[in-house]
């Protein structure tokens, strides 16, 4: 079995079966990561090109390692170092990359829809590694994988996503992903950071963290961008933190075995208190490890590695 | 030489009547209307068979961006007026946001003389409200009027400073021309790309709240009341704006409004695939807004259908959604959309639809157009209400191909356009699609 499309652009359009396929394949990949020699020849002779128009360490390194563990050749292109600074359009850059022989292009871009544009332009598989505030499907898939690994099942669990939902591609992808897997999703944040009509994505909306956290199986904290305060989305970090920081007291409202997640990097003491980051129920570091396995699975499946 | 348009259904939006008959054209003017005028054509005269078709006053588009001077890669006066003719328009009013801006006599004179030299359709320039459309200093409005400007607008931008807008409207009222207002509170739209709603949320594209438009429509109506200036609201797209215009009219204020074909034909759902051809300002709105615009067209709140024809090059449009410029072309799809979405659906009868594209814009601009009276210039459009065609941007005469309607099957199309008695467009035998 293979995913239906040639690309992975988002979880809004993917089927539940495709998500399950990716999660099952990720489990097999994770086993490879536990071996003393973490390398298999599955994608030998294939080329993965990471094109990053935004700074990122975590995601880029994760994709790079995923490609290398599968023996693919992997090249990184960052916007500042390429002809992008000479004014080349995304489409022209894409055609150049394709002419260079890429089998899979991993794109991180500050504008929503950029991965769609790329996917419509080139025959190579495109993996969206984050496009503006639209989607970040690999992050959501690794979150699904992490929760599934811990809980065994996603159906019926309650996931609470707290913070800047408005600007968060992680939130959007996770809402689609968890909803498709049968979980209940609640979003929580100040009114100014909740996007309009988000209820139509199948979530409940809360402004009180206490209310949102009640009975939660998963608490996912989002990074708050400090510059949002200047744009008057909230009065001060102090007040934001008072209302939306995950503290041990607030965590006690969730289920006793609730998981704590964060896509990173963490603003300690702002959205998540220092003691929580190190909490036994925090799976923040496992999210990073699982990210490599999930990205291996995606590269493998999109490269037609099955045959 | 005389021209006889024979056997059509004549639509007269002034008397609000439809009747079958012939139209005789001579010396560039309407010479006679009536039954069986065959004998009056004389030898060598041309005859157009209009049986089964509507013969209407030449259509007027009050809102066109011709892009010339300055942005000739997007459109020129030549390509734009040719596109207008193909779309059934005999007169167009063009917006001043060219480079240089039409904020002085020289640019107005250039546009008029160039259009006249090309001889395709009548072009009526709209002068800027403020120098450079920068929203700060008033243009020499009397000077612009003398050169031939028919209205003032900073379209594409809103005059953000209420004090400047107040004085602009006082001054325009004195000069005797209307203000065509692009209503957008840029502190609310700030960087937005699409209508703020479920689609903007789902796609992660920054939203433009409906309030950004509605707030500014309210301000400008208040200023129109305070100054007595005639105010024409461009491209109304929100339910709130429609309601404010309705209230203003009920109070008897000198306020008129237009809607574009894309704002009554499409909702923000069209944005779902990130097609930059759906990026337009004001943005495609919610279903409730589209319904309100249609209701406003039906009850007369919205006087005019205008295209906001805004051509761009493929290089500019074929990029990330956020990097693409706002705007879509409209001249060559307008009649088809009006008939398909408004007339065939029963929202407007043909007389009302024609009035919104002829006599109503003519009255707002104060131009002697939009009528089939004997003695008037022979500006005539012939529409086949049953003719169907699939929109193919490759066939456009406009240099702009940026339309979200590619592939749409439209029913009701212009088949001939006559300007001053001269046939500037006549459709070839029906094409097979």
XYZ file of C-alpha atoms in Angstrom:
740
model
C 0.000 0.000 0.000
C 1.081 3.552 -0.797
C -0.312 6.963 0.028
C -2.748 8.108 -2.659
C -1.140 11.390 -3.636
C 2.456 11.936 -4.662
C 2.864 14.545 -1.941
C 2.253 15.163 1.737
C 0.895 18.697 1.865
C -1.352 18.602 4.896
C -3.616 16.507 7.054
C -6.783 18.333 5.956
C -6.893 16.318 2.761
C -5.334 13.024 3.839
C -7.433 9.955 4.679
C -7.550 8.126 7.997
C -6.149 5.031 6.258
C -3.176 7.015 4.999
C -2.516 8.330 8.496
C -2.652 4.777 9.859
C -0.271 3.591 7.157
C 2.217 6.314 8.048
C 1.944 5.570 11.782
C 2.411 1.814 11.246
C 5.408 2.407 9.011
C 6.829 4.829 11.590
C 6.795 2.062 14.204
C 8.941 -0.088 11.906
C 11.281 2.841 11.344
C 11.582 3.472 15.053
C 12.837 -0.057 15.466
C 15.654 0.761 13.027
C 16.582 3.760 15.176
C 17.072 1.472 18.164
C 19.664 -0.621 16.378
C 23.381 -0.056 17.024
C 23.842 0.631 13.299
C 20.986 2.922 12.381
C 21.139 2.628 8.638
C 19.196 0.648 6.061
C 19.616 0.737 2.287
C 15.923 1.352 1.525
C 16.387 4.651 -0.326
C 19.893 4.149 -1.692
C 20.263 6.134 -4.909
C 17.367 8.445 -4.090
C 17.839 12.147 -3.523
C 16.057 14.226 -0.922
C 16.433 17.998 -1.076
C 15.491 20.123 1.909
C 14.508 23.625 0.802
C 14.147 25.917 3.777
C 12.917 29.463 3.315
C 12.674 29.894 7.080
C 15.195 29.210 9.768
C 14.696 25.819 11.383
C 17.059 23.504 13.146
C 14.808 20.860 14.595
C 12.758 20.032 11.511
C 15.597 20.304 9.011
C 17.950 18.116 11.018
C 15.171 15.631 11.586
C 14.493 15.312 7.844
C 18.203 15.163 7.088
C 18.794 12.338 9.540
C 15.698 10.519 8.338
C 16.987 10.621 4.766
C 20.471 9.518 5.800
C 19.297 6.606 7.939
C 17.488 5.362 4.842
C 20.684 5.821 2.759
C 19.218 8.551 0.563
C 21.465 11.390 -0.557
C 20.366 14.559 1.168
C 21.106 18.169 0.353
C 20.029 21.276 2.236
C 19.239 24.555 0.538
C 18.463 27.587 2.636
C 16.890 30.680 1.185
C 19.647 33.052 2.186
C 22.338 30.921 0.533
C 20.560 30.285 -2.737
C 19.495 32.239 -5.771
C 16.363 33.148 -3.870
C 18.182 36.239 -2.702
C 18.746 37.077 -6.365
C 14.984 37.199 -6.831
C 14.327 33.769 -8.309
C 10.685 32.742 -7.961
C 9.662 29.662 -6.016
C 8.490 27.991 -9.204
C 11.793 28.573 -10.974
C 13.728 27.377 -7.940
C 11.516 24.292 -7.901
C 12.180 23.507 -11.550
C 15.903 23.885 -10.976
C 15.792 21.531 -8.028
C 13.858 19.031 -10.066
C 16.349 19.311 -12.923
C 19.064 18.510 -10.400
C 17.351 15.174 -9.888
C 15.440 15.389 -6.621
C 13.071 12.529 -5.863
C 11.625 14.205 -2.807
C 11.594 17.913 -2.020
C 11.012 18.952 1.581
C 9.800 22.545 1.757
C 9.637 24.934 4.678
C 8.213 28.299 3.643
C 6.811 31.350 5.467
C 3.768 31.597 3.172
C 0.660 29.410 3.329
C 0.085 27.396 0.168
C 3.741 27.411 -0.930
C 3.935 23.611 -0.796
C 0.811 23.375 -2.975
C 2.423 25.659 -5.538
C 5.553 23.522 -5.528
C 3.608 20.264 -5.771
C 1.667 21.581 -8.756
C 4.890 22.598 -10.472
C 7.116 19.540 -10.206
C 6.761 15.796 -10.636
C 8.909 14.980 -7.596
C 7.190 14.245 -4.297
C 6.746 17.298 -2.083
C 6.684 17.145 1.689
C 5.338 20.206 3.434
C 7.626 20.953 6.368
C 5.547 23.956 7.380
C 3.927 26.612 5.178
C 3.041 29.826 6.957
C 0.171 29.346 9.373
C -1.348 26.641 7.184
C -0.038 23.162 8.002
C 2.899 21.270 9.434
C 1.784 17.713 8.751
C 4.956 15.878 9.807
C 4.842 17.552 13.222
C 1.240 16.458 13.700
C 2.016 12.937 12.533
C 4.849 12.634 15.029
C 2.507 13.944 17.712
C -0.100 11.345 16.750
C 2.587 8.678 16.773
C 3.846 9.734 20.192
C 0.397 9.713 21.741
C -0.543 6.445 20.081
C 2.654 4.849 21.349
C 1.893 5.953 24.904
C -1.843 5.362 24.857
C -2.265 2.557 22.379
C -5.345 4.204 20.984
C -6.375 7.663 19.854
C -10.096 7.136 19.627
C -12.102 9.005 22.236
C -9.158 10.628 24.019
C -9.268 14.341 24.817
C -6.514 16.542 23.401
C -6.186 20.163 24.514
C -4.125 22.576 22.430
C -3.229 25.772 24.286
C -1.802 29.044 23.021
C -1.546 30.958 19.769
C -3.922 28.908 17.649
C -4.344 31.760 15.150
C -0.788 31.674 13.838
C -0.070 28.002 14.442
C 0.338 25.521 11.610
C 1.070 22.866 14.224
C -2.356 23.428 15.756
C -4.129 23.173 12.404
C -2.423 19.945 11.395
C -2.961 18.434 14.816
C -6.644 19.351 14.812
C -7.141 17.551 11.486
C -5.006 14.613 12.522
C -6.484 13.965 15.960
C -10.036 14.541 14.714
C -9.553 12.050 11.897
C -8.248 9.484 14.366
C -11.354 9.897 16.502
C -9.980 12.054 19.316
C -11.808 15.010 20.840
C -9.916 18.276 20.440
C -10.257 21.444 22.511
C -8.383 24.641 21.709
C -7.645 27.236 24.353
C -6.189 30.718 24.219
C -7.015 34.408 24.398
C -9.868 35.508 22.103
C -7.407 37.420 19.923
C -5.422 34.268 19.142
C -8.347 31.978 18.308
C -9.038 32.012 14.566
C -12.541 32.762 13.347
C -14.946 29.859 12.897
C -12.360 27.345 14.141
C -15.266 25.380 15.658
C -16.065 24.250 12.126
C -12.855 22.222 12.206
C -14.580 20.108 14.843
C -13.059 21.520 18.023
C -14.402 23.159 21.147
C -13.086 26.614 22.011
C -12.106 27.760 25.486
C -10.601 30.895 26.939
C -10.219 29.456 30.415
C -7.406 26.981 30.736
C -8.943 25.465 33.831
C -12.103 24.683 31.893
C -10.212 23.323 28.876
C -7.862 21.071 30.848
C -10.551 19.236 32.723
C -10.298 15.534 31.920
C -7.580 15.996 29.282
C -5.489 13.023 28.101
C -3.034 15.188 26.192
C -1.988 18.765 26.881
C -0.237 20.341 23.938
C 1.336 23.708 24.630
C 2.221 25.983 21.702
C 5.089 28.384 21.572
C 4.061 31.995 21.999
C 5.899 34.347 19.644
C 7.126 37.261 21.669
C 6.531 39.702 18.789
C 2.770 39.078 18.956
C 2.613 41.310 21.985
C 3.841 44.259 19.915
C 1.009 43.614 17.456
C -1.396 43.909 20.409
C -2.642 40.328 20.376
C -2.290 40.311 24.143
C -1.412 42.978 26.712
C 1.765 41.518 28.156
C 3.701 38.302 28.546
C 3.023 38.622 32.239
C -0.722 38.465 31.753
C -0.431 35.800 29.065
C 1.586 33.665 31.389
C -0.832 34.216 34.265
C -3.709 32.971 32.141
C -2.123 30.322 29.930
C 1.094 28.990 31.444
C 0.982 25.275 32.187
C 1.691 25.003 35.896
C 1.562 21.951 38.159
C -1.706 23.278 39.635
C -3.342 23.516 36.252
C -1.939 20.184 35.159
C -3.663 18.572 38.124
C -6.995 19.327 36.451
C -6.126 16.998 33.586
C -6.210 13.224 33.880
C -3.534 11.898 36.274
C -1.665 10.269 33.413
C -2.072 13.109 30.926
C 0.794 13.602 28.480
C 2.513 16.982 28.122
C 3.596 17.935 24.633
C 5.246 20.924 22.997
C 6.498 21.239 19.409
C 9.450 23.280 20.649
C 11.395 25.396 21.070
C 10.004 26.040 24.548
C 9.754 29.468 26.184
C 10.337 28.242 29.706
C 8.336 30.128 32.263
C 6.069 31.670 29.644
C 3.810 28.980 28.227
C 5.162 26.168 30.341
C 6.696 26.349 33.777
C 10.229 25.032 34.281
C 9.201 22.133 36.513
C 6.682 20.933 33.925
C 9.260 20.769 31.122
C 11.139 18.196 33.176
C 7.966 16.513 34.362
C 7.768 12.736 34.157
C 4.735 13.014 31.947
C 6.448 15.363 29.517
C 7.106 13.633 26.204
C 8.783 16.650 24.613
C 12.058 14.853 24.017
C 10.363 11.719 22.731
C 8.524 13.897 20.222
C 11.915 14.817 18.780
C 13.067 11.196 18.528
C 9.780 10.084 17.042
C 10.022 12.909 14.531
C 12.928 11.157 12.845
C 11.029 7.851 12.645
C 7.900 9.482 11.251
C 9.893 11.408 8.656
C 11.693 8.218 7.650
C 8.303 6.611 7.109
C 7.080 9.528 5.002
C 10.200 9.678 2.839
C 10.050 5.917 2.419
C 6.383 5.816 1.458
C 6.552 8.792 -0.894
C 9.648 7.415 -2.630
C 7.755 4.253 -3.380
C 10.128 2.353 -1.134
C 7.678 -0.508 -0.834
C 8.763 -2.193 -4.092
C -23.624 54.551 -44.249
C -26.567 53.159 -42.367
C -26.833 50.082 -40.232
C -29.991 48.198 -39.428
C -30.215 45.950 -36.387
C -33.158 43.842 -37.294
C -35.725 41.839 -35.436
C -34.224 41.889 -31.950
C -35.776 42.450 -28.560
C -34.984 46.026 -27.693
C -34.305 46.621 -24.015
C -34.817 50.213 -22.932
C -33.689 50.644 -19.339
C -34.870 54.257 -19.271
C -38.529 53.486 -19.925
C -38.014 50.013 -18.377
C -39.545 48.353 -21.415
C -38.708 45.430 -23.666
C -40.218 45.275 -27.134
C -39.388 43.707 -30.447
C -38.302 45.944 -33.238
C -35.511 47.279 -35.396
C -32.873 49.861 -34.597
C -31.686 52.060 -37.421
C -28.309 53.708 -37.112
C -27.107 56.569 -39.281
C -24.352 59.158 -38.993
C -23.170 57.433 -35.859
C -26.437 58.089 -34.084
C -29.645 56.236 -33.361
C -31.777 57.295 -36.332
C -34.971 55.397 -35.617
C -36.547 52.672 -33.513
C -39.537 50.791 -34.781
C -41.084 47.928 -36.687
C -39.810 46.900 -40.083
C -37.334 49.625 -40.865
C -35.848 47.646 -43.799
C -36.730 50.278 -46.331
C -34.935 52.960 -44.394
C -31.525 51.307 -44.608
C -30.979 52.299 -48.203
C -28.594 50.734 -50.660
C -25.290 49.552 -49.327
C -26.422 49.703 -45.739
C -25.464 46.867 -43.398
C -27.960 44.660 -41.675
C -27.360 42.707 -38.462
C -29.912 40.015 -37.782
C -30.726 40.247 -34.090
C -33.592 37.806 -33.964
C -33.654 35.963 -30.669
C -31.194 38.467 -29.234
C -31.375 41.463 -26.939
C -30.511 44.881 -28.343
C -29.452 47.062 -25.434
C -27.757 50.421 -24.963
C -23.979 50.078 -25.093
C -22.816 48.691 -21.759
C -20.803 50.874 -19.419
C -18.173 49.593 -16.979
C -17.655 52.164 -14.284
C -14.638 50.445 -12.759
C -11.708 49.382 -14.940
C -7.958 49.412 -14.446
C -6.366 50.038 -17.826
C -2.838 50.116 -16.293
C -1.622 52.521 -18.958
C 0.538 54.576 -18.469
C 3.116 52.754 -16.404
C 2.097 49.118 -16.228
C 1.848 48.242 -19.903
C 2.899 44.632 -19.298
C -0.388 44.141 -17.419
C -2.618 45.983 -19.891
C -2.528 48.833 -22.358
C -5.245 51.209 -23.420
C -5.279 49.285 -26.687
C -5.633 45.788 -25.212
C -7.985 47.001 -22.489
C -10.365 48.759 -24.833
C -10.306 45.760 -27.169
C -11.178 43.501 -24.220
C -13.988 45.906 -23.322
C -15.392 45.725 -26.841
C -15.288 41.913 -26.770
C -17.061 41.977 -23.447
C -19.904 44.081 -24.840
C -18.828 47.386 -23.297
C -18.983 50.575 -25.327
C -17.826 52.861 -22.517
C -15.482 52.333 -19.627
C -14.282 54.507 -16.778
C -10.679 53.887 -15.841
C -9.107 54.188 -12.433
C -6.254 56.612 -11.792
C -3.740 54.283 -10.094
C -1.396 54.264 -13.069
C 2.227 55.381 -13.056
C 2.253 58.324 -13.072
C -1.053 58.541 -11.240
C -3.909 60.315 -13.032
C -3.731 63.183 -10.586
C -2.946 65.830 -13.220
C -4.234 66.993 -16.589
C -1.368 65.479 -18.541
C -2.237 61.887 -17.654
C -5.982 62.475 -18.180
C -5.224 64.011 -21.574
C -2.944 61.132 -22.508
C -5.581 58.505 -21.683
C -8.329 60.332 -23.559
C -6.283 61.086 -26.646
C -4.840 57.591 -26.808
C -8.281 56.028 -26.481
C -9.680 58.345 -29.111
C -6.858 57.554 -31.510
C -7.472 53.806 -31.050
C -11.192 54.319 -31.570
C -12.298 51.127 -29.904
C -14.593 52.156 -27.030
C -15.251 55.389 -25.150
C -12.887 55.881 -22.230
C -13.796 58.169 -19.343
C -10.895 58.711 -16.955
C -11.459 58.950 -13.225
C -9.071 61.384 -11.560
C -7.336 60.768 -8.255
C -8.694 62.201 -5.011
C -5.247 62.843 -3.599
C -1.850 63.449 -5.179
C -0.259 60.111 -6.024
C -3.240 58.404 -4.374
C -1.177 58.909 -1.235
C -4.110 60.114 0.853
C -2.532 63.404 1.907
C -2.944 66.385 -0.442
C -6.015 67.006 -2.562
C -5.682 66.870 -6.325
C -6.543 69.863 -8.459
C -10.064 68.587 -8.936
C -11.368 71.491 -11.000
C -8.387 71.106 -13.308
C -8.991 67.373 -13.638
C -12.661 67.944 -14.409
C -11.729 70.449 -17.094
C -9.454 67.835 -18.671
C -12.317 65.342 -18.766
C -12.276 63.422 -15.496
C -15.767 62.154 -14.657
C -15.254 61.269 -10.983
C -12.549 61.078 -8.329
C -11.155 57.982 -6.662
C -7.993 56.689 -5.008
C -9.214 53.183 -5.832
C -6.936 50.403 -4.719
C -6.358 52.473 -1.627
C -8.682 53.984 0.890
C -8.280 57.610 1.955
C -7.457 56.620 5.497
C -7.383 60.111 6.994
C -10.968 61.120 7.735
C -10.059 64.808 7.724
C -8.630 64.539 4.212
C -11.687 62.588 3.030
C -14.013 65.175 4.568
C -12.338 68.011 2.708
C -12.073 65.952 -0.494
C -15.820 65.428 -0.410
C -16.536 69.084 0.334
C -14.348 70.013 -2.599
C -15.684 67.359 -4.994
C -19.226 68.483 -4.162
C -18.247 72.008 -5.137
C -16.654 70.775 -8.366
C -19.785 68.744 -9.028
C -18.320 65.283 -9.530
C -18.840 62.132 -7.453
C -16.313 60.384 -5.270
C -15.877 56.675 -5.975
C -14.786 55.266 -2.635
C -12.644 52.188 -2.051
C -13.754 51.460 1.493
C -11.153 49.626 3.530
C -9.919 50.363 7.020
C -6.335 49.306 6.554
C -5.779 48.967 10.267
C -8.381 46.186 10.189
C -7.399 44.585 6.893
C -3.704 44.981 7.784
C -1.818 42.470 5.720
C -4.869 40.275 5.207
C -5.160 38.144 2.089
C -8.618 36.569 2.133
C -11.969 36.994 3.871
C -11.711 36.291 7.586
C -13.770 33.185 8.188
C -13.567 29.424 8.163
C -11.528 29.379 4.954
C -8.878 31.795 6.244
C -8.690 29.713 9.417
C -8.380 26.427 7.577
C -5.818 27.704 5.081
C -3.797 29.738 7.557
C -4.087 32.810 5.329
C -4.412 36.089 7.179
C -8.015 37.207 7.204
C -9.572 40.512 6.195
C -12.585 40.959 8.465
C -15.825 42.111 6.861
C -15.660 44.986 9.340
C -12.668 46.433 7.465
C -15.016 47.361 4.637
C -18.190 48.001 6.576
C -16.573 50.444 9.010
C -15.287 52.574 6.154
C -18.587 52.492 4.248
C -20.200 53.858 7.405
C -17.618 56.639 7.657
C -17.973 57.658 4.034
C -21.774 57.698 4.199
C -21.565 59.942 7.256
C -19.179 62.240 5.380
C -21.464 62.259 2.317
C -24.307 63.388 4.541
C -22.131 66.044 6.125
C -20.806 67.416 2.833
C -23.602 66.745 0.357
C -21.039 65.100 -1.912
C -22.270 62.388 -4.234
C -20.708 59.174 -3.020
C -20.421 55.989 -5.042
C -19.252 52.977 -3.057
C -16.997 50.768 -5.164
C -17.122 46.954 -5.078
C -19.500 46.371 -2.165
C -18.779 42.917 -0.750
C -20.184 42.655 2.767
C -23.707 42.229 4.099
C -23.035 45.100 6.491
C -22.059 47.451 3.675
C -25.186 46.549 1.687
C -27.322 47.310 4.724
C -25.608 50.680 5.323
C -26.167 51.710 1.691
C -29.810 50.638 1.961
C -30.251 52.821 5.053
C -28.456 55.750 3.417
C -30.771 55.560 0.419
C -33.806 55.371 2.682
C -32.634 58.623 4.249
C -32.352 60.165 0.812
C -28.592 60.605 0.897
C -26.707 60.948 -2.416
C -25.190 57.475 -2.133
C -24.902 54.818 -4.849
C -23.082 51.502 -4.929
C -21.687 48.896 -7.265
C -21.056 45.161 -7.050
C -18.644 43.142 -9.148
C -19.481 39.890 -10.922
C -16.966 38.017 -8.774
C -18.564 39.225 -5.561
C -21.992 37.924 -6.573
C -20.673 34.744 -8.224
C -18.064 33.371 -5.831
C -17.601 32.799 -2.118
C -14.341 32.420 -0.242
C -14.636 28.660 -0.804
C -12.983 29.374 -4.162
C -9.713 30.085 -2.333
C -9.389 26.519 -1.043
C -6.804 25.399 -3.624
C -4.609 28.491 -3.071
C -5.211 29.679 -6.646
C -3.787 33.240 -6.710
C -6.435 34.128 -9.304
C -8.923 34.111 -6.422
C -6.958 36.820 -4.616
C -8.846 40.082 -4.900
C -9.531 43.152 -2.800
C -12.075 43.280 -1.296
C -11.811 39.516 -0.918
C -14.324 36.884 -1.943
C -16.682 36.750 1.039
C -18.950 34.315 2.852
C -22.146 32.805 1.488
C -24.172 35.187 3.665
C -22.340 38.169 2.160
C -22.888 36.926 -1.395
C -26.581 36.468 -0.641
C -26.734 40.001 0.758
C -25.056 41.403 -2.356
C -27.575 39.562 -4.545
C -30.430 40.862 -2.398
C -28.999 44.372 -2.740
C -28.858 43.995 -6.505
C -32.424 42.755 -6.554
C -33.968 45.495 -4.391
C -32.035 48.310 -6.052
C -29.709 49.065 -3.144
C -26.832 48.288 -5.489
C -27.244 50.449 -8.580
C -24.387 49.292 -10.725
C -22.582 46.166 -11.846
C -18.949 47.039 -12.529
C -16.049 44.677 -13.074
C -13.060 46.134 -11.207
C -11.110 44.667 -14.140
C -7.595 44.378 -12.687
C -5.151 42.690 -15.059
C -1.786 41.349 -13.911
C 0.959 39.441 -15.700
C 1.298 35.672 -15.284
C 4.718 36.231 -13.685
C 3.132 38.350 -10.986
C 0.208 36.023 -10.349
C 1.849 32.615 -10.646
C 3.522 32.779 -7.232
C 2.796 32.018 -3.583
C -0.675 33.259 -2.597
C 0.806 35.799 -0.218
C 3.141 37.221 -2.857
C 0.560 37.585 -5.621
C -1.025 40.992 -6.256
C -4.754 41.508 -5.652
C -7.091 41.623 -8.634
C -8.767 39.717 -11.405
C -9.791 40.553 -14.962
C -13.489 40.990 -15.585
C -14.326 42.728 -18.856
C -14.681 39.577 -20.923
C -16.665 37.508 -18.433
C -19.004 40.155 -17.004
C -22.023 39.748 -19.286
C -21.811 35.965 -19.089
C -21.734 36.061 -15.295
C -24.554 38.602 -15.055
C -26.776 36.460 -17.237
C -25.733 33.123 -15.767
C -25.802 34.111 -12.089
C -28.426 36.886 -12.012
C -30.743 36.826 -15.016
C -31.157 33.105 -15.666
C -31.552 32.574 -11.924
C -34.316 35.178 -11.712
C -32.498 37.539 -9.361
C -32.688 40.314 -11.973
C -34.912 40.650 -15.008
C -33.088 41.626 -18.209
C -34.220 45.241 -17.954
C -32.808 45.615 -14.437
C -29.579 43.882 -15.379
C -29.168 46.176 -18.358
C -30.008 49.262 -16.286
C -27.193 48.427 -13.857
C -24.745 48.339 -16.742
C -26.050 51.304 -18.738
C -28.281 54.101 -17.549
C -27.373 53.794 -13.875
C -23.596 54.161 -14.273
C -24.189 56.869 -16.928
C -26.215 58.911 -14.462
C -23.640 58.498 -11.703
C -20.827 59.641 -13.968
C -22.975 62.297 -15.638
C -22.182 61.060 -19.143
C -24.646 61.140 -22.055
C -24.678 57.372 -22.496
C -26.746 54.347 -21.633
C -29.786 55.119 -23.748
C -31.268 54.157 -27.116
C -33.075 57.467 -27.620
C -33.273 58.689 -31.179
C -30.463 61.167 -31.669
C -28.166 59.613 -29.066
C -24.758 58.278 -30.083
C -25.234 54.804 -31.533
C -23.581 52.851 -28.714
C -25.321 49.493 -28.808
C -24.648 46.019 -27.453
C -26.317 42.885 -28.759
C -26.595 40.017 -26.295
C -27.601 36.458 -27.059
C -29.181 35.309 -23.786
C -29.102 31.638 -24.768
C -25.589 31.390 -26.156
C -23.246 29.276 -24.039
C -19.477 29.137 -23.924
C -16.753 27.835 -21.656
C -14.434 30.563 -20.395
C -10.993 30.178 -21.940
C -8.557 32.856 -20.769
C -6.246 32.074 -23.691
C -8.855 33.692 -25.930
C -9.029 36.936 -23.947
C -8.117 40.143 -25.702
C -6.975 41.515 -22.359
C -3.297 40.973 -21.605
C -4.437 39.775 -18.189
C -5.402 36.143 -17.908
C -5.971 36.261 -14.169
C -9.493 34.975 -13.839
C -10.951 32.443 -11.407
C -13.654 31.622 -13.969
C -11.540 29.603 -16.405
C -13.513 26.517 -17.359
C -16.875 27.932 -16.262
C -19.725 27.456 -18.710
C -21.535 30.784 -19.051
C -24.889 31.323 -20.699
C -25.795 34.727 -22.115
C -23.023 36.420 -24.054
C -22.403 39.587 -26.040
C -22.400 38.968 -29.783
C -21.873 42.472 -31.138
C -20.633 45.797 -29.841
C -21.319 49.008 -31.722
C -19.670 52.284 -30.766
C -20.827 55.483 -32.435
C -22.442 53.436 -35.179
C -19.273 51.435 -35.880
C -19.190 47.703 -35.227
C -16.102 47.243 -33.032
C -16.816 43.641 -32.115
C -18.899 40.998 -33.769
C -18.827 37.410 -32.686
C -17.822 34.810 -35.229
C -20.164 31.913 -35.929
C -20.738 29.948 -32.751
C -17.643 28.072 -31.660
C -17.763 24.494 -30.620
C -16.571 23.866 -27.094
